[in-house]
Coordinates of C-alpha atoms and ligand atoms in Angstrom, one line a residue:
X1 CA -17.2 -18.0 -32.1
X2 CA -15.2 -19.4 -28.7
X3 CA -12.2 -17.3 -27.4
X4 CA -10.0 -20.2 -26.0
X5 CA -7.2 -20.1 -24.4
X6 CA -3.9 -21.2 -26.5
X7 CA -1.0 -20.6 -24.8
X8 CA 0.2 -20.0 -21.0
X9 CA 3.8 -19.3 -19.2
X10 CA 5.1 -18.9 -16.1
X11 CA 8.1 -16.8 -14.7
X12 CA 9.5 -17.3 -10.6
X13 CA 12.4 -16.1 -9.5
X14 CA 15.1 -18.4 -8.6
X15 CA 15.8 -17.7 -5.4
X16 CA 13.6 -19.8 -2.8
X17 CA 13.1 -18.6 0.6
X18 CA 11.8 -21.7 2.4
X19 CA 9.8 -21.2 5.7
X20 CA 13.0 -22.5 7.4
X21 CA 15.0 -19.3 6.2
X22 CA 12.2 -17.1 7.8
X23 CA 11.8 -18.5 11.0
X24 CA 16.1 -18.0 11.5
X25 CA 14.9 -14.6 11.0
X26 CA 11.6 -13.9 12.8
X27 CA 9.8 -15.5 15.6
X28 CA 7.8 -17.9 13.2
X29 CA 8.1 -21.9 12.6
X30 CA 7.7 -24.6 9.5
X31 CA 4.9 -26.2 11.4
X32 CA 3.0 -23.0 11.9
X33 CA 3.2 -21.6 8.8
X34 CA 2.5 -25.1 7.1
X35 CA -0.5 -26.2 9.4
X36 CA -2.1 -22.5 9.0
X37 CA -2.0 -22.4 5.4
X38 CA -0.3 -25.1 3.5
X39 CA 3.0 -22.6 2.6
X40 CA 6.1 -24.4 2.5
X41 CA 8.5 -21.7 0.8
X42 CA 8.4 -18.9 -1.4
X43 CA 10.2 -17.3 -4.4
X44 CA 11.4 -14.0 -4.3
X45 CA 12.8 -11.5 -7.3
X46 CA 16.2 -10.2 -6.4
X47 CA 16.9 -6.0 -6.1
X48 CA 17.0 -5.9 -10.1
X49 CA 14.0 -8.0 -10.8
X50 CA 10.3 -5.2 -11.4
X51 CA 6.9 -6.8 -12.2
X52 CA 7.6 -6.1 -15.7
X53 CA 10.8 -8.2 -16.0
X54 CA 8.8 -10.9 -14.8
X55 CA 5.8 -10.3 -16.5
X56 CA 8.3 -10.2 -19.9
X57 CA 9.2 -13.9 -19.0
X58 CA 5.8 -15.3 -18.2
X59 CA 4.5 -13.4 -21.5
X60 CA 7.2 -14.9 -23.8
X61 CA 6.9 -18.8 -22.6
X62 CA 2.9 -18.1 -23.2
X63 CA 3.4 -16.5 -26.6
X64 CA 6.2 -19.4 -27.5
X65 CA 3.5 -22.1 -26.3
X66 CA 0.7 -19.9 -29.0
X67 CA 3.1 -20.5 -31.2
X68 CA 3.3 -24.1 -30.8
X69 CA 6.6 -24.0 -30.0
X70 CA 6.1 -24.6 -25.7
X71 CA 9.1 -26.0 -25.6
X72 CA 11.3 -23.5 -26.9
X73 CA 14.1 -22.4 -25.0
X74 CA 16.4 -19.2 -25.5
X75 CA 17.2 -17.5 -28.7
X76 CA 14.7 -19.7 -30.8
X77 CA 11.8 -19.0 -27.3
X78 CA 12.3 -15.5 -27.6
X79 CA 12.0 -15.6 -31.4
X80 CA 9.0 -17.4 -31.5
X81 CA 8.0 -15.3 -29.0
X82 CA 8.7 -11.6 -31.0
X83 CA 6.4 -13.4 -34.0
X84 CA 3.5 -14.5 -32.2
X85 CA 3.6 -10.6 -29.6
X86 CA 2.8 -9.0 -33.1
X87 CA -0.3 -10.0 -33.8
X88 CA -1.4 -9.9 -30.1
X89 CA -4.2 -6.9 -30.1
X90 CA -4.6 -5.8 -25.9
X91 CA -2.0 -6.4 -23.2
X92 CA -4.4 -6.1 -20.1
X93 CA -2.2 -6.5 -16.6
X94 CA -3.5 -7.6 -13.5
X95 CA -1.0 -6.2 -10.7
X96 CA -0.4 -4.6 -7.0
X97 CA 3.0 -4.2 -7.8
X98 CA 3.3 -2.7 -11.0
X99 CA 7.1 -0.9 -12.0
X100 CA 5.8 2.7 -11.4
X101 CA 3.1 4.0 -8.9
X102 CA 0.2 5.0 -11.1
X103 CA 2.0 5.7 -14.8
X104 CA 3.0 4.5 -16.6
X105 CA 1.1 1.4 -17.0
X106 CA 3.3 -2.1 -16.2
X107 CA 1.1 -3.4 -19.5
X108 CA 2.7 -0.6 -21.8
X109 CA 6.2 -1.6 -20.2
X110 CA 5.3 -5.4 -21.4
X111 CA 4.1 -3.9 -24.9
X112 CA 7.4 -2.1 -25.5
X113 CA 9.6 -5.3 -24.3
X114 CA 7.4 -7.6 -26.6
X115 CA 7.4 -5.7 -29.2
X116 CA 3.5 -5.7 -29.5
X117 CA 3.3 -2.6 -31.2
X118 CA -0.1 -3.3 -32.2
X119 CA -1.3 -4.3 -28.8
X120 CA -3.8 -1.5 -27.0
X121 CA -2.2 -2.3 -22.7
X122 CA -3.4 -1.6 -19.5
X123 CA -3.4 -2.3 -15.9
X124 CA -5.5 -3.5 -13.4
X125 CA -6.2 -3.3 -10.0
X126 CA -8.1 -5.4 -8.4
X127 CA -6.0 -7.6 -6.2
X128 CA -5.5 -11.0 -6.3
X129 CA -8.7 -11.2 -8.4
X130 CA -6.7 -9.3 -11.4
X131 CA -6.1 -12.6 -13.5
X132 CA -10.0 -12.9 -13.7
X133 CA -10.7 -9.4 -14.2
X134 CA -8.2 -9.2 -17.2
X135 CA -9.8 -12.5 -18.5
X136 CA -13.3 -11.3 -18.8
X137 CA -11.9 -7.8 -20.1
X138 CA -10.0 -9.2 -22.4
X139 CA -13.1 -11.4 -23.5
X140 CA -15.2 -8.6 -23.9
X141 CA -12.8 -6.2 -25.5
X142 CA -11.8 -9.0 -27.9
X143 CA -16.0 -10.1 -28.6
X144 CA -16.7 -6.1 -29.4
X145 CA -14.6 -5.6 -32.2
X146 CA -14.3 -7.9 -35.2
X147 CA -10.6 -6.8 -35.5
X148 CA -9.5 -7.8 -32.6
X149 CA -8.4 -11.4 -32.8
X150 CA -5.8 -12.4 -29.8
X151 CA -5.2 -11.1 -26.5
X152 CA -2.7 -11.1 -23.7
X153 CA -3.5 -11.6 -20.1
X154 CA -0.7 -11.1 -17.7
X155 CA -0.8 -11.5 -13.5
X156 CA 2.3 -10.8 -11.8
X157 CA 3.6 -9.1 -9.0
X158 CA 7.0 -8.6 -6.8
X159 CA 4.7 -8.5 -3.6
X160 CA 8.6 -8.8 -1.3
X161 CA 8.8 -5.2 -2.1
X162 CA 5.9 -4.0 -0.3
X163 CA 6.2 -6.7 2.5
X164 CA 7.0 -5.9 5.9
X165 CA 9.5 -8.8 6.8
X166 CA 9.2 -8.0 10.3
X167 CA 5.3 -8.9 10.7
X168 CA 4.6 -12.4 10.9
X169 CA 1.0 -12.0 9.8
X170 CA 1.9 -11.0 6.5
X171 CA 5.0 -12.0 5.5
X172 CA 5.3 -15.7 5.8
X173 CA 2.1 -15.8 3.2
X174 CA 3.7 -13.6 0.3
X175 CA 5.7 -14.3 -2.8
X176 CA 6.9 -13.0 -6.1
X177 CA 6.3 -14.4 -9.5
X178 CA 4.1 -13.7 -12.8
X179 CA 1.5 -15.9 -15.2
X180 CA 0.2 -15.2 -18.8
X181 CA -2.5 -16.7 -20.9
X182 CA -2.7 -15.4 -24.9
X183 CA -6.4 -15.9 -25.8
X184 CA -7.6 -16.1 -29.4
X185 CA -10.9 -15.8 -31.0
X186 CA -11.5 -19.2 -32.7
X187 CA -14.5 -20.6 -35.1
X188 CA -15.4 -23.2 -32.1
X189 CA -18.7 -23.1 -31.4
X190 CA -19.0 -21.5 -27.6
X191 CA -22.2 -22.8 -26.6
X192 CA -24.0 -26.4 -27.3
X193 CA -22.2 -29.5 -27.9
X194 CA -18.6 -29.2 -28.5
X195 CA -18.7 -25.8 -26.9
X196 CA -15.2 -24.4 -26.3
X197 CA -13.4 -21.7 -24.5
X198 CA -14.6 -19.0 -22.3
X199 CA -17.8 -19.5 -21.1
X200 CA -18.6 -17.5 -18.2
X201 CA -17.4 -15.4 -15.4
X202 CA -18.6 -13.8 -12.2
X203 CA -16.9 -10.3 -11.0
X204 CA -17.5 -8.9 -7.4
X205 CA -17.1 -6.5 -5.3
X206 CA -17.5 -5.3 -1.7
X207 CA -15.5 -1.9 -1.2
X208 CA -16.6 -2.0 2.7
X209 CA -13.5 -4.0 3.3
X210 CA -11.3 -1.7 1.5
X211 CA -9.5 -1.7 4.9
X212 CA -8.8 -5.4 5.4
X213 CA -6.2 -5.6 2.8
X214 CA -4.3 -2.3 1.9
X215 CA -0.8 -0.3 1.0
X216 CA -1.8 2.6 2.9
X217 CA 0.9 5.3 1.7
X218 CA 1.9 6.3 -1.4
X219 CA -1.5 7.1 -2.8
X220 CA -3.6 10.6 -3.0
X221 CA -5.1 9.8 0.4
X222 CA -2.0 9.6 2.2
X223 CA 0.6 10.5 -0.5
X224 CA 4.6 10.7 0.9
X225 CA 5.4 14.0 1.9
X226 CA 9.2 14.9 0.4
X227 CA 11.9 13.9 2.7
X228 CA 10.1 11.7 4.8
X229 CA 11.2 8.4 5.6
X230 CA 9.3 5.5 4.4
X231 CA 7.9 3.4 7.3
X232 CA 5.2 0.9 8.0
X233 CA 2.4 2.0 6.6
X234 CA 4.3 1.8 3.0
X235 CA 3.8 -1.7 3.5
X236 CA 1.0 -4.7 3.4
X237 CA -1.4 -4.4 6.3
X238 CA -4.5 -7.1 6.5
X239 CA -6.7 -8.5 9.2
X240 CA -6.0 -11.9 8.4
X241 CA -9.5 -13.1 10.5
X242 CA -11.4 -10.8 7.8
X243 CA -9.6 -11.5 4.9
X244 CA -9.9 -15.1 5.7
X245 CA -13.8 -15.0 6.5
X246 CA -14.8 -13.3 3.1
X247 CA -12.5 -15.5 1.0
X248 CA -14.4 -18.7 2.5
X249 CA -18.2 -17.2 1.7
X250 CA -16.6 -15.3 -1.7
X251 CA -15.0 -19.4 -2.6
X252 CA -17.7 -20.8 -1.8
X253 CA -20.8 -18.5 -3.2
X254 CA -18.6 -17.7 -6.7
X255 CA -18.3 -22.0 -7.4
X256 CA -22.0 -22.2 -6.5
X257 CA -22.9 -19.6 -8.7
X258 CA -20.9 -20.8 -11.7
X259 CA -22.5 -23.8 -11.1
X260 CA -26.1 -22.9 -11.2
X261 CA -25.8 -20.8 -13.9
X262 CA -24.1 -23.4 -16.4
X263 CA -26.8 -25.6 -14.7
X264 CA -24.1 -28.4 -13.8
X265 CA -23.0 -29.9 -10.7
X266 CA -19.7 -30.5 -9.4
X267 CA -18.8 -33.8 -11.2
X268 CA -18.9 -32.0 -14.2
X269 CA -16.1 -29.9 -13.2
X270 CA -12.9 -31.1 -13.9
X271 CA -10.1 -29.0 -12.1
X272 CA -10.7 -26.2 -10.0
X273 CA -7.8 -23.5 -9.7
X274 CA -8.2 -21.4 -6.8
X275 CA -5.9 -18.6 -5.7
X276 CA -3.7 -19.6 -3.8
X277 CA -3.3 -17.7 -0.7
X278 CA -4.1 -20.7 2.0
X279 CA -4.8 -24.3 1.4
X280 CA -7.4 -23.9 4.8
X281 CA -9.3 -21.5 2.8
X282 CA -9.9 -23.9 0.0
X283 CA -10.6 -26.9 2.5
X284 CA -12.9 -24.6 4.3
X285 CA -15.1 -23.5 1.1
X286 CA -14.7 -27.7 -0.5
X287 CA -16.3 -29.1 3.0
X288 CA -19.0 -26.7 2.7
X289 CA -19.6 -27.6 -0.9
X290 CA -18.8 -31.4 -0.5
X291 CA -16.2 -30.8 -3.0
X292 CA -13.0 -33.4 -3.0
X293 CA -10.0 -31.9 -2.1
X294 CA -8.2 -33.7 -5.2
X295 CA -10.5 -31.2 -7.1
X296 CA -8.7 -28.3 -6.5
X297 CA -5.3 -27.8 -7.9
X298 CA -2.6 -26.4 -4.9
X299 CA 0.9 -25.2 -5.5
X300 CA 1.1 -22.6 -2.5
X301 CA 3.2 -25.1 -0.9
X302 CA 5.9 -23.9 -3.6
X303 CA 5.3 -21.1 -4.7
X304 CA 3.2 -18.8 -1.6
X305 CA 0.5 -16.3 -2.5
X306 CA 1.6 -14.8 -5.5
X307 CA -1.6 -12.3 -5.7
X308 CA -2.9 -11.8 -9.1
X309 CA 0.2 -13.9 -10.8
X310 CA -1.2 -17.2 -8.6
X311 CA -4.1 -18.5 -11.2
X312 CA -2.5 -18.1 -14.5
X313 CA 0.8 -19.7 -12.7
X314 CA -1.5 -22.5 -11.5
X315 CA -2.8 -22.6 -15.2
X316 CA 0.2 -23.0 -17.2
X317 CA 1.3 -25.7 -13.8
X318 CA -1.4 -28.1 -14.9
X319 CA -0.8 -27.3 -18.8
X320 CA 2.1 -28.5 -18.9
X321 CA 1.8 -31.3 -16.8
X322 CA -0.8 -32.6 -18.5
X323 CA -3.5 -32.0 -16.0
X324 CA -5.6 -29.9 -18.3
X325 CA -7.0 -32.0 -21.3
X326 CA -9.2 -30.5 -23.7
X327 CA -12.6 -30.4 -23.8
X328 CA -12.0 -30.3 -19.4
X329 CA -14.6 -28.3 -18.2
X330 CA -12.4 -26.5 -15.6
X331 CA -13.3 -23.2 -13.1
X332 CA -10.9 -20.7 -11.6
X333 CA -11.9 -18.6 -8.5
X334 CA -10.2 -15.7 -6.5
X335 CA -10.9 -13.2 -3.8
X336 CA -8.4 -10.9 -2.6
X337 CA -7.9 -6.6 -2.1
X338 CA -10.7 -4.3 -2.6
X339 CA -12.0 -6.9 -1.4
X340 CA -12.9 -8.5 -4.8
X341 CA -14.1 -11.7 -5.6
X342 CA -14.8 -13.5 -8.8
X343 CA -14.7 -16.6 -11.0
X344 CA -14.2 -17.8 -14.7
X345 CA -15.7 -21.0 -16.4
X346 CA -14.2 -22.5 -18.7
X347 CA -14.1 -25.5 -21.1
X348 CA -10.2 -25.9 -21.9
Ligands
UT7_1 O1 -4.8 -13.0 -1.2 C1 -5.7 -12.8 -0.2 C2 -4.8 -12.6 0.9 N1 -4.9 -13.0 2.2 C3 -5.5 -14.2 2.7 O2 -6.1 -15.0 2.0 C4 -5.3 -14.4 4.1 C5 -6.5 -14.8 4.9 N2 -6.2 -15.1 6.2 C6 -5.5 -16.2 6.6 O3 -5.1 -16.9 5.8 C7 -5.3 -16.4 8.1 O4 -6.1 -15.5 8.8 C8 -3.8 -16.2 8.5 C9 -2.9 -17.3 7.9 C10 -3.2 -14.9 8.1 C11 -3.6 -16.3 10.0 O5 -4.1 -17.5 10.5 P1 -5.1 -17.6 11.8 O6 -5.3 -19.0 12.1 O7 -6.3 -16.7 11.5 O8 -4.1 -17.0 12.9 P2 -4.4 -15.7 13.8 O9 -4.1 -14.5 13.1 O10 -5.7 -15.9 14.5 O11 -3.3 -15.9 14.9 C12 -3.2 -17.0 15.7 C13 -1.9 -17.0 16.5 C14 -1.6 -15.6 17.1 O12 -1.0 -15.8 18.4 P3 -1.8 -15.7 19.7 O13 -2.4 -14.3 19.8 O14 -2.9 -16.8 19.7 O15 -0.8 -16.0 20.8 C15 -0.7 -15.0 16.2 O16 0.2 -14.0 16.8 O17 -0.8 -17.2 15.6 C16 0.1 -16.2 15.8 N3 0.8 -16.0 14.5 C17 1.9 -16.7 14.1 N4 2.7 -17.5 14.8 C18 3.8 -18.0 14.2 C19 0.4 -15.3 13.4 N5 1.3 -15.4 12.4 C20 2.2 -16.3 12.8 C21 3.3 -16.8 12.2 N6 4.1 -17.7 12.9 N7 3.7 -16.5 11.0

C-alpha cells in the first residue's frame, strides 16, 4: 500500500503588489529586497478575501485535478470538485492565519464549503512547516484506519493581515495565497522497486526560538483587553538574523537526513521544493551540500513567502508544468514559527 499524491491546486489573489509599489510607500528598494532574498512582488487578498476563501479555491482545483478533470474551469470545476470532496475522509489545515482566532477550525470552514461532510478537519500550527506537518498527519491518520481512503491537505494563509506595512524587515518578505494536495491510499507498492508515494518525513522542533518569529497579542499570554486599540505587537515580529541562521542548519540537516536515511545521494533526487521565504537561504544550505541550484524549485520571486501555503503552491507550480514526472523521486523541506523544521520524501 503507497499513499500518493493525486491531485494539487493553487489559489493567489489577483492583486500583485510588486516591490516597486512598496518602496513608493516605505523606505525600501527593488534591488534590496531582490539581492536580500530573491522577492520580486507579492500577491495580496483584498478586505473580503479569509484563509478559508482561499483555501476553498486551492481545495477545488486539487479535488478537480483528483478527479482527472485539472483542467476544469467554472461550473463543470466546481462540479467535479463537489464529487470528488465527498469521498475525501480528513481536511487537515496548515495555517497562521486561519478565519477565527482559536475556533472554529479554518479546516471545518473548508469542510462546510466543500461539502465534505464525511471529512473528520482540523488545523494546524506549526508555521510555515504546516504543509509537512499536515502531510505526515494525514499519512498516518489515513495508514491507521482501513476506512480511511483519501485525504485533504491544505496550506494557506492571508499573512497581509497580520503584517505590519510599516516595518521593512517584515513586510517586504510576506504574501497571501493557499495550496492543496488530495492524497489517496493506492495498491502501489511503497517500498522496493516501483515504490510509490509517501515515503518518509522528518518533523522538528526547537521551542527555544519561540521568540524569533511571533504574533504576540491576541493569545492567553497576552490576550486584548476590551476597548483597547490594536497596535504593534498584533502584528509579525522576527529577528530576521535568527530566523535566517536556523533555516540554513534546519535546510541543510533535514536534506541530509532524508538522504541518509533512504540511503541515496543527491543525484537521486529529482526536484527539491523548499519553502520559499529567501532564495539566499536556499543558496546558503545547496553550497553547503554541493547541491545545484537548478535543483531547487523557486517561485518567491512571484509569489513572496506565503508561509505554510508556499510548498503545496510550489507543488501544484511544477505539476502542472510538467516538472514533476512520475516515478521523480522528489523532497520538500521547510522551517519556519515555533521554530519548526521538517521535510517529506517522496517518489511522485
Ligand atoms: O518563513 C520563515 C520566515 N522568515 C525567514 O525566512 C527570514 C529569515 N531572514 C532573512 O531572510 C533575512 O534575515 C532578512 C531578509 C529578513 C534580512 O536580511 P539581512 O541581510 O539579514 O539584513 P539585516 O536585517 O541584517 O539588515 C541589513 C540592513 C539594515 O540596515 P543597516 O542597519 O545595515 O543600516 C536594515 O535596516 O538592511 C536594512 N534593511 C532594509 N533595507 C531596505 C532591512 N530590511 C530592509 C528593506 N529595505 N526591506
Amino acid at each position: 500500500m503507497a499513499i500518493e499524491i493525486i491531485g494539487t491546486g493553487k489559489a493567489v489573489p489577483p492583486r500583485k503588489v510588486t516591490n516597486e509599489d512598496l518602496a513608493a510607500r516605505i523606505d525600501t528598494s527593488d534591488e534590496w529586497i531582490r539581492s536580500h532574498t530573491g522577492i520580486g512582488a507579492r500577491h495580496l487578498a483584498d478586505e473580503d478575501t479569509a484563509c478559508s476563501d482561499l483555501a476553498f479555491e486551492a481545495a477545488k482545483n486539487a479535488l478537480a485535478m483528483a478527479a482527472n478533470l485539472a483542467d476544469a474551469r467554472g461550473e463543470e470545476r466546481d462540479r467535479a470538485a463537489a464529487d470528488a470532496a465527498k469521498s475525501i475522509d480528513m481536511i487537515i489545515l496548515g495555517t497562521a492565519t486561519g478565519d477565527f482566532y482559536g475556533c472554529p477550525s479554518t479546516a471545518c470552514i473548508v469542510q462546510d464549503k466543500l461539502g465534505a461532510h464525511r471529512a473528520g478537519a482540523m488545523d494546524i500550527a506549526a508555521g510555515c512547516t504546516g504543509f509537512i506537518y499536515g502531510l505526515e498527519t494525514a499519512t498516518a491518520l489515513l495508514g491507521i484506519n482501513r476506512e480511511r481512503k483519501r485525504a485533504l491537505v491544505i496550506g494557506a494563509e492571508v499573512l497581509s493581515r497580520v503584517t505590519d506595512w510599516s516595518d521593512r524587515g517584515t513586510c517586504v518578505l510576506l504574501g497571501d495565497g493557499a495550496g492543496a494536495a488530495v492524497i489517496e491510499k493506492t495498491s502501489a507498492p511503497s517500498e522496493g522497486p516501483g515504490r510509490r508515494g509517501i515515503l518518509r518525513t522528518i518533523l522538528g522542533a526547537d521551542g527555544s526560538g519561540k521568540e524569533s518569529l511571533i504574533i504576540r497579542r491576541g493569545g492567553s499570554r497576552y490576550p486584548f483587553k476590551e476597548g483597547e486599540t490594536i497596535e504593534k505587537s498584533a502584528h509579525i515580529e522576527m529577528k530576521g538574523q535568527e530566523v535566517y541562521n536556523f533555516a540554513v542548519r534546519a535546510v541543510t540537516e533535514t536534506i541530509e537526513a532524508l538522504m541518509e536515511a533512504e540511503g541515496i545521494g543527491v543525484d537521486d533526487i529529482a526536484r527539491i521544493v523548499p519553502h520559499q521565504a529567501n532564495a539566499r537561504i536556499v543558496q546558503a544550505a545547496g553550497k553547503r551540500l554541493k547541491i545545484p541550484i537548478e535543483k531547487f524549485f523557486l517561485n518567491m520571486e512571484e509569489y513572496a513567502n506565503t508561509s505554510a501555503a508556499s510548498i503545496p503552491i510550489a507543488l501544484d507550480e511544477m505539476n502542472r508544468s510538467g516538472q514533476l514526472k512520475k516515478g521523480d523521486l522528489i523532497m520538500t523541506i521547510g522551517f519556519g514559527s515555533g521554530l519548526t523544521y521538517g521535510g517529506n520524501l517522496i517518489v511522485w
